[in-house]
PDB file of N, CA and C in Angstrom:
ATOM      1  N   UNK F   1       0.717  -1.551  -0.006  1.00 83.00           N
ATOM      2  CA  UNK F   1       0.001   0.043  -0.159  1.00 83.00           C
ATOM      3  C   UNK F   1       0.751   1.051  -0.037  1.00 83.00           C
ATOM      4  N   UNK F   2       0.522   2.287  -0.618  1.00 88.00           N
ATOM      5  CA  UNK F   2       1.444   3.459  -0.823  1.00 88.00           C
ATOM      6  C   UNK F   2       1.445   3.948   0.173  1.00 88.00           C
ATOM      7  N   UNK F   3       2.546   4.418   0.744  1.00 92.00           N
ATOM      8  CA  UNK F   3       2.606   5.547   2.180  1.00 92.00           C
ATOM      9  C   UNK F   3       1.554   6.574   2.296  1.00 92.00           C
ATOM     10  N   UNK F   4       1.321   7.279   0.947  1.00 92.00           N
ATOM     11  CA  UNK F   4       0.608   8.294   0.727  1.00 92.00           C
ATOM     12  C   UNK F   4      -0.869   8.153   1.084  1.00 92.00           C
ATOM     13  N   UNK F   5      -1.447   7.012   0.478  1.00 95.00           N
ATOM     14  CA  UNK F   5      -2.595   6.441   1.246  1.00 95.00           C
ATOM     15  C   UNK F   5      -2.809   6.161   2.645  1.00 95.00           C
ATOM     16  N   UNK F   6      -1.986   5.736   3.281  1.00 96.00           N
ATOM     17  CA  UNK F   6      -2.038   5.169   4.777  1.00 96.00           C
ATOM     18  C   UNK F   6      -3.064   5.704   5.206  1.00 96.00           C
ATOM     19  N   UNK F   7      -2.777   6.756   5.696  1.00 96.00           N
ATOM     20  CA  UNK F   7      -3.362   7.473   6.481  1.00 96.00           C
ATOM     21  C   UNK F   7      -5.033   8.220   6.490  1.00 96.00           C
ATOM     22  N   UNK F   8      -5.644   8.091   5.108  1.00 97.00           N
ATOM     23  CA  UNK F   8      -6.388   7.854   4.846  1.00 97.00           C
ATOM     24  C   UNK F   8      -7.263   6.638   4.875  1.00 97.00           C
ATOM     25  N   UNK F   9      -6.590   5.821   4.253  1.00 96.00           N
ATOM     26  CA  UNK F   9      -7.265   4.136   5.071  1.00 96.00           C
ATOM     27  C   UNK F   9      -7.522   4.155   6.320  1.00 96.00           C
ATOM     28  N   UNK F  10      -6.637   4.318   7.142  1.00 96.00           N
ATOM     29  CA  UNK F  10      -6.646   4.222   8.819  1.00 96.00           C
ATOM     30  C   UNK F  10      -7.935   5.105   8.938  1.00 96.00           C
ATOM     31  N   UNK F  11      -8.265   6.257   8.306  1.00 96.00           N
ATOM     32  CA  UNK F  11      -9.319   7.322   9.001  1.00 96.00           C
ATOM     33  C   UNK F  11     -10.619   6.527   8.649  1.00 96.00           C
ATOM     34  N   UNK F  12     -10.624   6.040   7.478  1.00 96.00           N
ATOM     35  CA  UNK F  12     -11.973   5.323   7.440  1.00 96.00           C
ATOM     36  C   UNK F  12     -12.244   4.102   8.279  1.00 96.00           C
ATOM     37  N   UNK F  13     -11.143   3.312   8.251  1.00 96.00           N
ATOM     38  CA  UNK F  13     -11.062   1.891   8.853  1.00 96.00           C
ATOM     39  C   UNK F  13     -11.492   2.621  10.757  1.00 96.00           C
ATOM     40  N   UNK F  14     -11.069   3.852  11.091  1.00 96.00           N
ATOM     41  CA  UNK F  14     -11.345   4.189  12.275  1.00 96.00           C
ATOM     42  C   UNK F  14     -12.728   4.829  12.630  1.00 96.00           C
ATOM     43  N   UNK F  15     -13.780   4.922  11.211  1.00 95.00           N
ATOM     44  CA  UNK F  15     -15.350   5.220  11.280  1.00 95.00           C
ATOM     45  C   UNK F  15     -16.007   3.806  11.229  1.00 95.00           C
ATOM     46  N   UNK F  16     -15.062   2.605  11.659  1.00 95.00           N
ATOM     47  CA  UNK F  16     -15.996   1.640  11.908  1.00 95.00           C
ATOM     48  C   UNK F  16     -16.090   0.695  10.334  1.00 95.00           C
ATOM     49  N   UNK F  17     -15.640   1.114   9.584  1.00 93.00           N
ATOM     50  CA  UNK F  17     -15.729   0.453   8.137  1.00 93.00           C
ATOM     51  C   UNK F  17     -14.657  -0.400   7.804  1.00 93.00           C
ATOM     52  N   UNK F  18     -15.299  -1.906   7.877  1.00 90.00           N
ATOM     53  CA  UNK F  18     -14.522  -2.967   7.509  1.00 90.00           C
ATOM     54  C   UNK F  18     -14.465  -3.665   6.589  1.00 90.00           C
ATOM     55  N   UNK F  19     -13.651  -4.405   6.065  1.00 94.00           N
ATOM     56  CA  UNK F  19     -13.952  -5.206   4.655  1.00 94.00           C
ATOM     57  C   UNK F  19     -11.896  -5.481   4.283  1.00 94.00           C
ATOM     58  N   UNK F  20     -12.216  -5.875   3.091  1.00 96.00           N
ATOM     59  CA  UNK F  20     -10.801  -5.838   2.232  1.00 96.00           C
ATOM     60  C   UNK F  20     -10.906  -5.060   1.920  1.00 96.00           C
ATOM     61  N   UNK F  21      -9.385  -4.352   1.335  1.00 96.00           N
ATOM     62  CA  UNK F  21      -8.986  -3.178   0.201  1.00 96.00           C
ATOM     63  C   UNK F  21      -8.454  -3.820  -0.854  1.00 96.00           C
ATOM     64  N   UNK F  22      -9.001  -3.307  -2.282  1.00 96.00           N
ATOM     65  CA  UNK F  22      -8.094  -3.847  -3.407  1.00 96.00           C
ATOM     66  C   UNK F  22      -7.319  -2.538  -3.555  1.00 96.00           C
ATOM     67  N   UNK F  23      -6.277  -2.753  -4.166  1.00 96.00           N
ATOM     68  CA  UNK F  23      -5.276  -1.737  -4.558  1.00 96.00           C
ATOM     69  C   UNK F  23      -4.988  -2.099  -6.103  1.00 96.00           C
ATOM     70  N   UNK F  24      -5.579  -0.885  -6.698  1.00 95.00           N
ATOM     71  CA  UNK F  24      -5.104  -0.938  -8.547  1.00 95.00           C
ATOM     72  C   UNK F  24      -4.487   0.744  -8.641  1.00 95.00           C
ATOM     73  N   UNK F  25      -4.060   0.346  -9.845  1.00 93.00           N
ATOM     74  CA  UNK F  25      -3.395   1.759 -10.113  1.00 93.00           C
ATOM     75  C   UNK F  25      -4.370   2.077 -12.208  1.00 93.00           C
ATOM     76  N   UNK F  26      -4.505   3.647 -11.858  1.00 90.00           N
ATOM     77  CA  UNK F  26      -5.162   4.132 -12.723  1.00 90.00           C
ATOM     78  C   UNK F  26      -4.430   5.300 -13.369  1.00 90.00           C
ATOM     79  N   UNK F  27      -3.726   5.367 -14.242  1.00 88.00           N
ATOM     80  CA  UNK F  27      -2.783   6.229 -15.132  1.00 88.00           C
ATOM     81  C   UNK F  27      -1.557   6.825 -13.943  1.00 88.00           C
ATOM     82  N   UNK F  28      -1.193   5.659 -13.303  1.00 88.00           N
ATOM     83  CA  UNK F  28      -0.066   6.115 -12.592  1.00 88.00           C
ATOM     84  C   UNK F  28      -0.388   6.363 -11.046  1.00 88.00           C
ATOM     85  N   UNK F  29      -1.791   6.109 -10.648  1.00 91.00           N
ATOM     86  CA  UNK F  29      -2.048   6.661  -9.237  1.00 91.00           C
ATOM     87  C   UNK F  29      -2.886   5.546  -8.620  1.00 91.00           C
ATOM     88  N   UNK F  30      -2.266   5.337  -7.450  1.00 92.00           N
ATOM     89  CA  UNK F  30      -3.072   4.518  -7.006  1.00 92.00           C
ATOM     90  C   UNK F  30      -4.420   4.940  -6.264  1.00 92.00           C
ATOM     91  N   UNK F  31      -5.355   3.585  -6.586  1.00 95.00           N
ATOM     92  CA  UNK F  31      -6.597   3.862  -5.667  1.00 95.00           C
ATOM     93  C   UNK F  31      -7.012   2.410  -4.741  1.00 95.00           C
ATOM     94  N   UNK F  32      -7.371   2.925  -3.599  1.00 96.00           N
ATOM     95  CA  UNK F  32      -7.640   1.574  -2.713  1.00 96.00           C
ATOM     96  C   UNK F  32      -9.225   1.630  -2.609  1.00 96.00           C
ATOM     97  N   UNK F  33      -9.777   0.930  -2.656  1.00 96.00           N
ATOM     98  CA  UNK F  33     -11.368   0.318  -3.033  1.00 96.00           C
ATOM     99  C   UNK F  33     -11.641  -0.675  -1.577  1.00 96.00           C
ATOM    100  N   UNK F  34     -12.309   0.084  -0.526  1.00 97.00           N
ATOM    101  CA  UNK F  34     -12.751  -0.916   0.667  1.00 97.00           C
ATOM    102  C   UNK F  34     -14.086  -1.741   0.055  1.00 97.00           C
ATOM    103  N   UNK F  35     -14.227  -2.978   0.073  1.00 95.00           N
ATOM    104  CA  UNK F  35     -15.562  -3.620  -0.287  1.00 95.00           C
ATOM    105  C   UNK F  35     -16.813  -3.064   0.281  1.00 95.00           C
ATOM    106  N   UNK F  36     -16.434  -2.274   1.362  1.00 93.00           N
ATOM    107  CA  UNK F  36     -17.552  -1.847   2.123  1.00 93.00           C
ATOM    108  C   UNK F  36     -18.303  -0.651   1.653  1.00 93.00           C
ATOM    109  N   UNK F  37     -17.682   0.079   0.496  1.00 95.00           N
ATOM    110  CA  UNK F  37     -18.074   1.013  -0.173  1.00 95.00           C
ATOM    111  C   UNK F  37     -17.181   2.520  -0.114  1.00 95.00           C
ATOM    112  N   UNK F  38     -16.332   2.296   0.196  1.00 96.00           N
ATOM    113  CA  UNK F  38     -15.272   3.618   0.211  1.00 96.00           C
ATOM    114  C   UNK F  38     -14.319   3.083  -0.809  1.00 96.00           C
ATOM    115  N   UNK F  39     -13.694   4.527  -1.117  1.00 96.00           N
ATOM    116  CA  UNK F  39     -12.669   4.438  -2.191  1.00 96.00           C
ATOM    117  C   UNK F  39     -11.492   5.486  -1.263  1.00 96.00           C
ATOM    118  N   UNK F  40     -10.137   5.616  -1.541  1.00 97.00           N
ATOM    119  CA  UNK F  40      -9.011   6.345  -1.118  1.00 97.00           C
ATOM    120  C   UNK F  40      -8.278   6.355  -2.399  1.00 97.00           C
ATOM    121  N   UNK F  41      -8.138   7.775  -2.669  1.00 96.00           N
ATOM    122  CA  UNK F  41      -7.188   7.882  -3.965  1.00 96.00           C
ATOM    123  C   UNK F  41      -6.401   9.401  -4.211  1.00 96.00           C
ATOM    124  N   UNK F  42      -5.488   9.094  -4.765  1.00 93.00           N
ATOM    125  CA  UNK F  42      -4.828  10.672  -5.231  1.00 93.00           C
ATOM    126  C   UNK F  42      -4.804  11.454  -6.396  1.00 93.00           C
ATOM    127  N   UNK F  43      -5.495  12.387  -6.342  1.00 91.00           N
ATOM    128  CA  UNK F  43      -6.207  13.033  -7.583  1.00 91.00           C
ATOM    129  C   UNK F  43      -5.019  13.615  -8.222  1.00 91.00           C
ATOM    130  N   UNK F  44      -5.533  14.331  -9.309  1.00 89.00           N
ATOM    131  CA  UNK F  44      -4.425  14.505 -10.340  1.00 89.00           C
ATOM    132  C   UNK F  44      -3.588  15.799  -9.529  1.00 89.00           C
ATOM    133  N   UNK F  45      -4.179  16.640  -8.787  1.00 92.00           N
ATOM    134  CA  UNK F  45      -3.345  17.479  -8.066  1.00 92.00           C
ATOM    135  C   UNK F  45      -2.504  17.228  -7.030  1.00 92.00           C
ATOM    136  N   UNK F  46      -2.760  15.883  -6.627  1.00 90.00           N
ATOM    137  CA  UNK F  46      -1.910  15.270  -5.417  1.00 90.00           C
ATOM    138  C   UNK F  46      -2.515  15.013  -3.980  1.00 90.00           C
ATOM    139  N   UNK F  47      -3.800  15.902  -4.149  1.00 95.00           N
ATOM    140  CA  UNK F  47      -4.929  15.600  -2.854  1.00 95.00           C
ATOM    141  C   UNK F  47      -5.127  14.282  -2.852  1.00 95.00           C
ATOM    142  N   UNK F  48      -5.210  13.673  -1.443  1.00 96.00           N
ATOM    143  CA  UNK F  48      -5.465  12.520  -1.164  1.00 96.00           C
ATOM    144  C   UNK F  48      -6.980  12.641  -0.636  1.00 96.00           C
ATOM    145  N   UNK F  49      -8.165  11.832  -1.339  1.00 96.00           N
ATOM    146  CA  UNK F  49      -9.237  11.902  -1.163  1.00 96.00           C
ATOM    147  C   UNK F  49     -10.162  10.408  -0.741  1.00 96.00           C
ATOM    148  N   UNK F  50     -10.739  10.212   0.750  1.00 97.00           N
ATOM    149  CA  UNK F  50     -11.037   9.177   1.118  1.00 97.00           C
ATOM    150  C   UNK F  50     -12.744   9.796   0.940  1.00 97.00           C
ATOM    151  N   UNK F  51     -13.458   8.816   0.173  1.00 96.00           N
ATOM    152  CA  UNK F  51     -15.016   8.982   0.253  1.00 96.00           C
ATOM    153  C   UNK F  51     -16.143   7.898  -0.265  1.00 96.00           C
ATOM    154  N   UNK F  52     -17.059   7.839   0.257  1.00 96.00           N
ATOM    155  CA  UNK F  52     -18.072   6.647  -0.351  1.00 96.00           C
ATOM    156  C   UNK F  52     -18.270   6.369  -1.953  1.00 96.00           C
ATOM    157  N   UNK F  53     -18.386   5.330  -2.490  1.00 89.00           N
ATOM    158  CA  UNK F  53     -17.932   5.117  -3.703  1.00 89.00           C
ATOM    159  C   UNK F  53     -19.399   6.190  -4.663  1.00 89.00           C
ATOM    160  N   UNK F  54     -19.294   6.470  -5.655  1.00 79.00           N
ATOM    161  CA  UNK F  54     -20.070   7.204  -6.218  1.00 79.00           C
ATOM    162  C   UNK F  54     -20.656   6.422  -7.450  1.00 79.00           C
ATOM    163  N   UNK F  55     -21.211   6.988  -7.496  1.00 65.00           N
ATOM    164  CA  UNK F  55     -22.133   5.762  -9.044  1.00 65.00           C
ATOM    165  C   UNK F  55     -22.104   6.456 -10.566  1.00 65.00           C
TER     166      UNK F  55
END
């Protein structure tokens, strides 16, 4: 897991969301997806985003 995403992942887990994380790469950026419906990723500007999945 990239170090840049770890704090945001820990924050999601601290809210009580559990499950399995899947790490994928898109256009050179990591995307971590929790099967409980959350995603953590780094946007194009470098900001780390943690949010529920969007349809």
